[in-house]
PDB file of C-alpha atoms in Angstrom:
ATOM      1  CA  MET J   1       4.748  75.872 103.031  1.00  0.00           C
ATOM      2  CA  GLY J   2       8.505  74.988 103.446  1.00  0.00           C
ATOM      3  CA  TRP J   3      10.563  72.884 101.120  1.00  0.00           C
ATOM      4  CA  TYR J   4      10.277  69.426  99.671  1.00  0.00           C
ATOM      5  CA  LYS J   5      12.759  66.599  98.882  1.00  0.00           C
ATOM      6  CA  ILE J   6      12.358  64.028  96.088  1.00  0.00           C
ATOM      7  CA  ASN J   7      14.493  60.928  96.066  1.00  0.00           C
ATOM      8  CA  CYS J   8      14.719  58.839  92.935  1.00  0.00           C
ATOM      9  CA  ASP J   9      16.522  55.645  92.152  1.00  0.00           C
ATOM     10  CA  ALA J  10      16.566  52.858  89.552  1.00  0.00           C
ATOM     11  CA  ALA J  11      17.013  49.147  90.225  1.00  0.00           C
ATOM     12  CA  LEU J  12      17.107  46.070  87.976  1.00  0.00           C
ATOM     13  CA  ALA J  13      13.755  44.388  88.403  1.00  0.00           C
ATOM     14  CA  ASP J  14      14.330  41.680  85.851  1.00  0.00           C
ATOM     15  CA  VAL J  15      16.837  41.038  83.119  1.00  0.00           C
ATOM     16  CA  GLY J  16      16.446  44.078  80.752  1.00  0.00           C
ATOM     17  CA  ASP J  17      13.739  45.691  82.825  1.00  0.00           C
ATOM     18  CA  TRP J  18      14.133  48.437  85.457  1.00  0.00           C
ATOM     19  CA  GLY J  19      11.995  49.671  88.332  1.00  0.00           C
ATOM     20  CA  ILE J  20      12.169  53.356  89.231  1.00  0.00           C
ATOM     21  CA  GLY J  21      11.425  54.327  92.783  1.00  0.00           C
ATOM     22  CA  ILE J  22      10.280  57.915  93.659  1.00  0.00           C
ATOM     23  CA  ILE J  23       9.466  59.283  97.108  1.00  0.00           C
ATOM     24  CA  VAL J  24       8.328  62.872  97.822  1.00  0.00           C
ATOM     25  CA  ARG J  25       8.735  64.142 101.388  1.00  0.00           C
ATOM     26  CA  ASP J  26       7.926  67.486 102.944  1.00  0.00           C
ATOM     27  CA  SER J  27      10.334  69.524 105.141  1.00  0.00           C
ATOM     28  CA  GLU J  28       9.270  67.520 108.256  1.00  0.00           C
ATOM     29  CA  GLY J  29      10.111  64.233 106.587  1.00  0.00           C
ATOM     30  CA  PHE J  30       6.494  63.065 105.994  1.00  0.00           C
ATOM     31  CA  VAL J  31       5.889  61.105 102.803  1.00  0.00           C
ATOM     32  CA  ILE J  32       3.506  62.981 100.466  1.00  0.00           C
ATOM     33  CA  VAL J  33       3.518  60.484  97.573  1.00  0.00           C
ATOM     34  CA  ALA J  34       5.594  57.523  96.406  1.00  0.00           C
ATOM     35  CA  ALA J  35       5.630  55.634  93.098  1.00  0.00           C
ATOM     36  CA  SER J  36       7.561  52.743  91.594  1.00  0.00           C
ATOM     37  CA  PRO J  37       6.909  52.596  87.805  1.00  0.00           C
ATOM     38  CA  LYS J  38       8.559  49.880  85.744  1.00  0.00           C
ATOM     39  CA  VAL J  39      10.403  50.592  82.501  1.00  0.00           C
ATOM     40  CA  GLU J  40      10.368  47.678  80.113  1.00  0.00           C
ATOM     41  CA  THR J  41      12.942  46.675  77.562  1.00  0.00           C
ATOM     42  CA  LEU J  42      15.462  49.058  78.986  1.00  0.00           C
ATOM     43  CA  GLY J  43      18.852  47.641  79.743  1.00  0.00           C
ATOM     44  CA  ASP J  44      21.020  50.712  80.161  1.00  0.00           C
ATOM     45  CA  ALA J  45      21.530  51.585  83.781  1.00  0.00           C
ATOM     46  CA  THR J  46      22.447  55.208  83.187  1.00  0.00           C
ATOM     47  CA  LEU J  47      19.395  55.809  81.024  1.00  0.00           C
ATOM     48  CA  ALA J  48      17.226  54.194  83.687  1.00  0.00           C
ATOM     49  CA  GLU J  49      18.653  56.634  86.345  1.00  0.00           C
ATOM     50  CA  ALA J  50      18.131  59.566  83.957  1.00  0.00           C
ATOM     51  CA  MET J  51      14.536  58.586  83.376  1.00  0.00           C
ATOM     52  CA  GLY J  52      14.066  58.388  87.135  1.00  0.00           C
ATOM     53  CA  LEU J  53      15.418  61.919  87.528  1.00  0.00           C
ATOM     54  CA  ARG J  54      13.124  63.103  84.754  1.00  0.00           C
ATOM     55  CA  LEU J  55      10.127  61.530  86.481  1.00  0.00           C
ATOM     56  CA  ALA J  56      11.118  63.217  89.698  1.00  0.00           C
ATOM     57  CA  VAL J  57      11.135  66.588  87.998  1.00  0.00           C
ATOM     58  CA  GLN J  58       7.740  65.782  86.462  1.00  0.00           C
ATOM     59  CA  PHE J  59       6.361  64.925  89.918  1.00  0.00           C
ATOM     60  CA  ALA J  60       7.481  68.359  91.246  1.00  0.00           C
ATOM     61  CA  LEU J  61       5.789  70.049  88.355  1.00  0.00           C
ATOM     62  CA  ASP J  62       2.549  68.051  88.653  1.00  0.00           C
ATOM     63  CA  LEU J  63       2.404  68.750  92.402  1.00  0.00           C
ATOM     64  CA  SER J  64       3.283  72.442  91.907  1.00  0.00           C
ATOM     65  CA  LEU J  65       6.169  72.159  94.348  1.00  0.00           C
ATOM     66  CA  GLN J  66       8.101  75.418  94.509  1.00  0.00           C
ATOM     67  CA  ASP J  67      11.235  74.900  96.713  1.00  0.00           C
ATOM     68  CA  THR J  68      12.315  71.357  95.949  1.00  0.00           C
ATOM     69  CA  ILE J  69      15.479  69.363  96.309  1.00  0.00           C
ATOM     70  CA  ILE J  70      15.841  66.315  94.006  1.00  0.00           C
ATOM     71  CA  GLU J  71      18.375  63.675  94.940  1.00  0.00           C
ATOM     72  CA  SER J  72      19.786  60.848  92.861  1.00  0.00           C
ATOM     73  CA  ASP J  73      22.678  58.513  93.720  1.00  0.00           C
ATOM     74  CA  CYS J  74      23.845  58.285  90.083  1.00  0.00           C
ATOM     75  CA  LYS J  75      26.753  60.674  89.925  1.00  0.00           C
ATOM     76  CA  VAL J  76      27.090  60.346  86.104  1.00  0.00           C
ATOM     77  CA  VAL J  77      23.522  61.621  85.522  1.00  0.00           C
ATOM     78  CA  VAL J  78      23.727  64.345  88.210  1.00  0.00           C
ATOM     79  CA  ASP J  79      27.002  65.675  86.829  1.00  0.00           C
ATOM     80  CA  GLN J  80      25.672  65.714  83.290  1.00  0.00           C
ATOM     81  CA  VAL J  81      22.582  67.625  84.355  1.00  0.00           C
ATOM     82  CA  VAL J  82      24.458  70.100  86.584  1.00  0.00           C
ATOM     83  CA  HIS J  83      27.083  70.800  83.908  1.00  0.00           C
ATOM     84  CA  GLU J  84      24.477  70.853  81.120  1.00  0.00           C
ATOM     85  CA  SER J  85      26.521  68.284  79.188  1.00  0.00           C
ATOM     86  CA  PHE J  86      24.034  65.395  78.898  1.00  0.00           C
ATOM     87  CA  HIS J  87      23.170  66.199  75.289  1.00  0.00           C
ATOM     88  CA  ASN J  88      26.516  67.725  74.364  1.00  0.00           C
ATOM     89  CA  SER J  89      28.549  64.537  74.311  1.00  0.00           C
ATOM     90  CA  TYR J  90      29.176  63.255  70.788  1.00  0.00           C
ATOM     91  CA  VAL J  91      30.673  59.925  71.851  1.00  0.00           C
ATOM     92  CA  GLY J  92      28.719  57.457  73.956  1.00  0.00           C
ATOM     93  CA  LYS J  93      27.936  53.876  74.857  1.00  0.00           C
ATOM     94  CA  VAL J  94      24.519  52.119  75.348  1.00  0.00           C
ATOM     95  CA  THR J  95      24.493  48.707  77.033  1.00  0.00           C
ATOM     96  CA  THR J  96      21.615  46.282  77.443  1.00  0.00           C
ATOM     97  CA  GLU J  97      21.360  42.652  78.577  1.00  0.00           C
ATOM     98  CA  PHE J  98      18.920  39.816  78.478  1.00  0.00           C
ATOM     99  CA  GLY J  99      18.577  36.301  79.998  1.00  0.00           C
ATOM    100  CA  ILE J 100      18.252  33.456  77.463  1.00  0.00           C
ATOM    101  CA  ARG J 101      17.085  29.888  77.953  1.00  0.00           C
ATOM    102  CA  SER J 102      18.793  28.402  74.896  1.00  0.00           C
ATOM    103  CA  PRO J 103      22.378  27.142  75.049  1.00  0.00           C
ATOM    104  CA  ALA J 104      24.776  30.080  75.042  1.00  0.00           C
ATOM    105  CA  HIS J 105      27.144  28.717  72.382  1.00  0.00           C
ATOM    106  CA  LYS J 106      24.272  28.057  69.967  1.00  0.00           C
ATOM    107  CA  PHE J 107      22.986  31.603  70.483  1.00  0.00           C
ATOM    108  CA  PHE J 108      26.482  32.973  69.724  1.00  0.00           C
ATOM    109  CA  ASN J 109      26.846  30.768  66.618  1.00  0.00           C
ATOM    110  CA  VAL J 110      23.690  32.265  65.035  1.00  0.00           C
ATOM    111  CA  PHE J 111      25.461  35.660  64.903  1.00  0.00           C
ATOM    112  CA  VAL J 112      28.917  34.376  63.757  1.00  0.00           C
ATOM    113  CA  LYS J 113      28.102  31.343  61.574  1.00  0.00           C
ATOM    114  CA  GLN J 114      24.425  31.685  60.633  1.00  0.00           C
ATOM    115  CA  LEU J 115      23.928  35.294  59.567  1.00  0.00           C
ATOM    116  CA  HIS J 116      22.685  34.089  56.170  1.00  0.00           C
ATOM    117  CA  ASN J 117      19.652  32.576  57.965  1.00  0.00           C
ATOM    118  CA  ILE J 118      18.877  35.409  60.416  1.00  0.00           C
ATOM    119  CA  HIS J 119      16.008  36.796  58.287  1.00  0.00           C
ATOM    120  CA  ASN J 120      14.218  33.523  58.667  1.00  0.00           C
ATOM    121  CA  ILE J 121      14.622  33.659  62.431  1.00  0.00           C
ATOM    122  CA  ALA J 122      14.045  37.289  63.428  1.00  0.00           C
ATOM    123  CA  GLU J 123      10.724  38.885  62.472  1.00  0.00           C
ATOM    124  CA  ARG J 124      12.175  42.490  62.150  1.00  0.00           C
ATOM    125  CA  VAL J 125      15.030  41.396  59.832  1.00  0.00           C
ATOM    126  CA  HIS J 126      13.611  41.311  56.309  1.00  0.00           C
ATOM    127  CA  GLU J 127      16.607  40.657  54.052  1.00  0.00           C
ATOM    128  CA  GLY J 128      20.329  40.208  54.099  1.00  0.00           C
ATOM    129  CA  LYS J 129      22.702  40.063  51.102  1.00  0.00           C
ATOM    130  CA  VAL J 130      26.423  39.769  50.670  1.00  0.00           C
ATOM    131  CA  HIS J 131      27.801  42.950  49.205  1.00  0.00           C
ATOM    132  CA  GLN J 132      31.517  42.106  49.355  1.00  0.00           C
ATOM    133  CA  GLY J 133      33.337  38.930  50.473  1.00  0.00           C
ATOM    134  CA  ASP J 134      31.275  36.261  52.232  1.00  0.00           C
ATOM    135  CA  TRP J 135      28.806  35.959  55.117  1.00  0.00           C
ATOM    136  CA  HIS J 136      31.100  35.462  58.043  1.00  0.00           C
ATOM    137  CA  GLY J 137      34.516  36.599  57.121  1.00  0.00           C
ATOM    138  CA  ILE J 138      36.225  39.473  59.011  1.00  0.00           C
ATOM    139  CA  GLY J 139      35.750  42.637  56.887  1.00  0.00           C
ATOM    140  CA  SER J 140      33.114  41.113  54.591  1.00  0.00           C
ATOM    141  CA  VAL J 141      30.266  43.511  53.905  1.00  0.00           C
ATOM    142  CA  LYS J 142      26.573  42.687  53.922  1.00  0.00           C
ATOM    143  CA  ASN J 143      23.483  44.735  53.095  1.00  0.00           C
ATOM    144  CA  TRP J 144      20.605  44.529  55.620  1.00  0.00           C
ATOM    145  CA  THR J 145      16.938  45.550  55.573  1.00  0.00           C
ATOM    146  CA  PHE J 146      15.082  45.688  58.877  1.00  0.00           C
ATOM    147  CA  THR J 147      12.435  47.491  60.869  1.00  0.00           C
ATOM    148  CA  VAL J 148      13.129  49.872  63.775  1.00  0.00           C
ATOM    149  CA  ASP J 149      10.253  51.764  65.427  1.00  0.00           C
ATOM    150  CA  GLY J 150       7.799  50.647  62.680  1.00  0.00           C
ATOM    151  CA  LYS J 151      10.139  52.163  59.978  1.00  0.00           C
ATOM    152  CA  VAL J 152      12.016  50.092  57.450  1.00  0.00           C
ATOM    153  CA  GLU J 153      15.770  50.911  57.376  1.00  0.00           C
ATOM    154  CA  THR J 154      18.781  49.753  55.552  1.00  0.00           C
ATOM    155  CA  CYS J 155      22.489  49.596  56.421  1.00  0.00           C
ATOM    156  CA  LYS J 156      25.761  47.866  55.560  1.00  0.00           C
ATOM    157  CA  GLU J 157      27.476  45.681  58.110  1.00  0.00           C
ATOM    158  CA  SER J 158      30.927  44.150  58.498  1.00  0.00           C
ATOM    159  CA  ILE J 159      32.328  41.993  61.222  1.00  0.00           C
ATOM    160  CA  GLU J 160      35.280  43.683  62.887  1.00  0.00           C
ATOM    161  CA  ALA J 161      36.272  40.930  65.316  1.00  0.00           C
ATOM    162  CA  ILE J 162      35.202  37.503  66.610  1.00  0.00           C
ATOM    163  CA  ASP J 163      36.471  35.912  69.838  1.00  0.00           C
ATOM    164  CA  GLU J 164      34.979  32.419  69.889  1.00  0.00           C
ATOM    165  CA  LYS J 165      36.529  31.452  73.184  1.00  0.00           C
ATOM    166  CA  ASN J 166      34.904  34.357  75.027  1.00  0.00           C
ATOM    167  CA  MET J 167      31.805  34.377  72.725  1.00  0.00           C
ATOM    168  CA  THR J 168      32.274  38.028  71.768  1.00  0.00           C
ATOM    169  CA  ALA J 169      31.813  39.628  68.327  1.00  0.00           C
ATOM    170  CA  THR J 170      31.940  43.283  67.128  1.00  0.00           C
ATOM    171  CA  TYR J 171      30.125  44.644  64.077  1.00  0.00           C
ATOM    172  CA  ASN J 172      30.474  47.937  62.167  1.00  0.00           C
ATOM    173  CA  LEU J 173      27.201  49.305  60.916  1.00  0.00           C
ATOM    174  CA  TYR J 174      27.041  52.282  58.420  1.00  0.00           C
ATOM    175  CA  ASP J 175      25.220  53.769  55.489  1.00  0.00           C
ATOM    176  CA  GLY J 176      21.446  54.218  55.321  1.00  0.00           C
ATOM    177  CA  GLU J 177      19.808  55.880  58.345  1.00  0.00           C
ATOM    178  CA  MET J 178      22.735  55.294  60.657  1.00  0.00           C
ATOM    179  CA  SER J 179      25.167  57.371  58.592  1.00  0.00           C
ATOM    180  CA  LYS J 180      22.697  60.273  58.612  1.00  0.00           C
ATOM    181  CA  ASN J 181      23.043  60.461  62.398  1.00  0.00           C
ATOM    182  CA  TYR J 182      26.237  58.746  63.479  1.00  0.00           C
ATOM    183  CA  LYS J 183      29.900  58.879  62.339  1.00  0.00           C
ATOM    184  CA  ILE J 184      30.626  55.693  64.223  1.00  0.00           C
ATOM    185  CA  PHE J 185      28.073  52.951  65.059  1.00  0.00           C
ATOM    186  CA  LYS J 186      29.335  49.625  66.354  1.00  0.00           C
ATOM    187  CA  TRP J 187      27.526  46.684  68.019  1.00  0.00           C
ATOM    188  CA  THR J 188      29.321  44.312  70.284  1.00  0.00           C
ATOM    189  CA  LEU J 189      27.694  41.019  71.240  1.00  0.00           C
ATOM    190  CA  GLN J 190      28.841  39.070  74.322  1.00  0.00           C
ATOM    191  CA  VAL J 191      27.192  35.808  75.352  1.00  0.00           C
ATOM    192  CA  ILE J 192      27.904  34.474  78.839  1.00  0.00           C
ATOM    193  CA  ASP J 193      27.252  30.760  79.628  1.00  0.00           C
ATOM    194  CA  LYS J 194      25.338  29.942  82.804  1.00  0.00           C
ATOM    195  CA  GLU J 195      26.876  26.495  83.348  1.00  0.00           C
ATOM    196  CA  GLY J 196      24.986  24.989  80.412  1.00  0.00           C
ATOM    197  CA  VAL J 197      21.566  26.243  81.338  1.00  0.00           C
ATOM    198  CA  GLY J 198      20.889  29.250  79.199  1.00  0.00           C
ATOM    199  CA  GLY J 199      22.932  32.379  79.661  1.00  0.00           C
ATOM    200  CA  VAL J 200      23.155  36.159  79.573  1.00  0.00           C
ATOM    201  CA  VAL J 201      23.371  38.160  76.352  1.00  0.00           C
ATOM    202  CA  LYS J 202      24.936  41.569  76.444  1.00  0.00           C
ATOM    203  CA  TRP J 203      24.714  43.981  73.588  1.00  0.00           C
ATOM    204  CA  ILE J 204      26.920  47.177  73.637  1.00  0.00           C
ATOM    205  CA  ILE J 205      26.402  50.039  71.134  1.00  0.00           C
ATOM    206  CA  ASP J 206      29.413  52.334  70.695  1.00  0.00           C
ATOM    207  CA  TYR J 207      28.623  55.471  68.738  1.00  0.00           C
ATOM    208  CA  GLU J 208      29.732  58.932  67.780  1.00  0.00           C
ATOM    209  CA  LYS J 209      27.067  61.400  66.794  1.00  0.00           C
ATOM    210  CA  LEU J 210      27.467  63.825  63.879  1.00  0.00           C
ATOM    211  CA  ASN J 211      26.186  66.706  65.985  1.00  0.00           C
ATOM    212  CA  GLU J 212      24.898  67.405  69.512  1.00  0.00           C
ATOM    213  CA  GLU J 213      21.218  67.608  68.435  1.00  0.00           C
ATOM    214  CA  ILE J 214      21.173  63.878  67.600  1.00  0.00           C
ATOM    215  CA  PRO J 215      19.928  61.687  70.540  1.00  0.00           C
ATOM    216  CA  PRO J 216      21.729  58.565  71.674  1.00  0.00           C
ATOM    217  CA  PRO J 217      20.559  55.468  69.840  1.00  0.00           C
ATOM    218  CA  TYR J 218      18.077  54.334  72.463  1.00  0.00           C
ATOM    219  CA  ARG J 219      15.565  53.652  69.723  1.00  0.00           C
ATOM    220  CA  TYR J 220      17.503  50.449  68.788  1.00  0.00           C
ATOM    221  CA  LEU J 221      17.045  48.953  72.180  1.00  0.00           C
ATOM    222  CA  ASP J 222      13.551  47.559  71.394  1.00  0.00           C
ATOM    223  CA  TYR J 223      14.857  46.118  68.156  1.00  0.00           C
ATOM    224  CA  ILE J 224      17.733  44.433  69.971  1.00  0.00           C
ATOM    225  CA  SER J 225      15.302  43.076  72.533  1.00  0.00           C
ATOM    226  CA  ALA J 226      12.986  41.541  69.785  1.00  0.00           C
ATOM    227  CA  LEU J 227      16.051  40.130  67.847  1.00  0.00           C
ATOM    228  CA  THR J 228      17.365  38.455  71.087  1.00  0.00           C
ATOM    229  CA  LYS J 229      13.960  36.959  71.921  1.00  0.00           C
ATOM    230  CA  ASP J 230      13.364  35.646  68.393  1.00  0.00           C
ATOM    231  CA  VAL J 231      16.653  33.866  68.249  1.00  0.00           C
ATOM    232  CA  ASP J 232      16.288  32.431  71.699  1.00  0.00           C
ATOM    233  CA  ALA J 233      12.776  31.089  70.824  1.00  0.00           C
ATOM    234  CA  HIS J 234      14.011  29.703  67.514  1.00  0.00           C
ATOM    235  CA  LEU J 235      16.772  27.694  69.280  1.00  0.00           C
ATOM    236  CA  LEU J 236      14.416  26.420  71.944  1.00  0.00           C
ATOM    237  CA  LYS J 237      12.287  24.935  69.259  1.00  0.00           C
ATOM    238  CA  GLY J 238      15.224  22.864  68.101  1.00  0.00           C
ATOM    239  CA  ASN J 239      15.290  24.208  64.564  1.00  0.00           C
TER     240      ASN J 239
END
């Protein structure tokens, strides 16, 4: 029956959401099937491309295609698959971003000057307490209780750095569930002003896994999405 080719690609459909395009052709170039599923609350481009590749493989299995070439333009994902190193990297980075309608500086201030009130703003943050120091000092430690994937978790957090001019802040998170899986777990928040009309919020998770069996921390992306939306909505109400 000849061979088949499957092309897959990912493109940003909306801020934080990705569309995945898949086209299956036969050896004469005729399109057999095409699909364009949307992946919601996913801000990491590499993960989106990897999911596109996974869907392409699933298409080949579902259609019982024997001799199949799968093409992706994401070199990082292809190299990781070819060299079987996708799950063998201990150190990694996950990035996601969202558009906000509230003023960028007010959004940033919530996370550097109003942490004591965050549990009253974000539904999934249940409690925060100062463990050492104060709420907003560099190196001060807080205890947090929050929900991720329907499960209540706890951790300690300390602010590593704040750059008010560039609206960037970095937080160290440890203990609790995070220390069971990660040696290093840092969140960096960057808020970009859009000329006074809302802005773009970028969250970067830098991590080091304790072993190769532990997955990257993609499960926190939905939590970050909900946190961002709750804070944005709170500020728009003028509270």
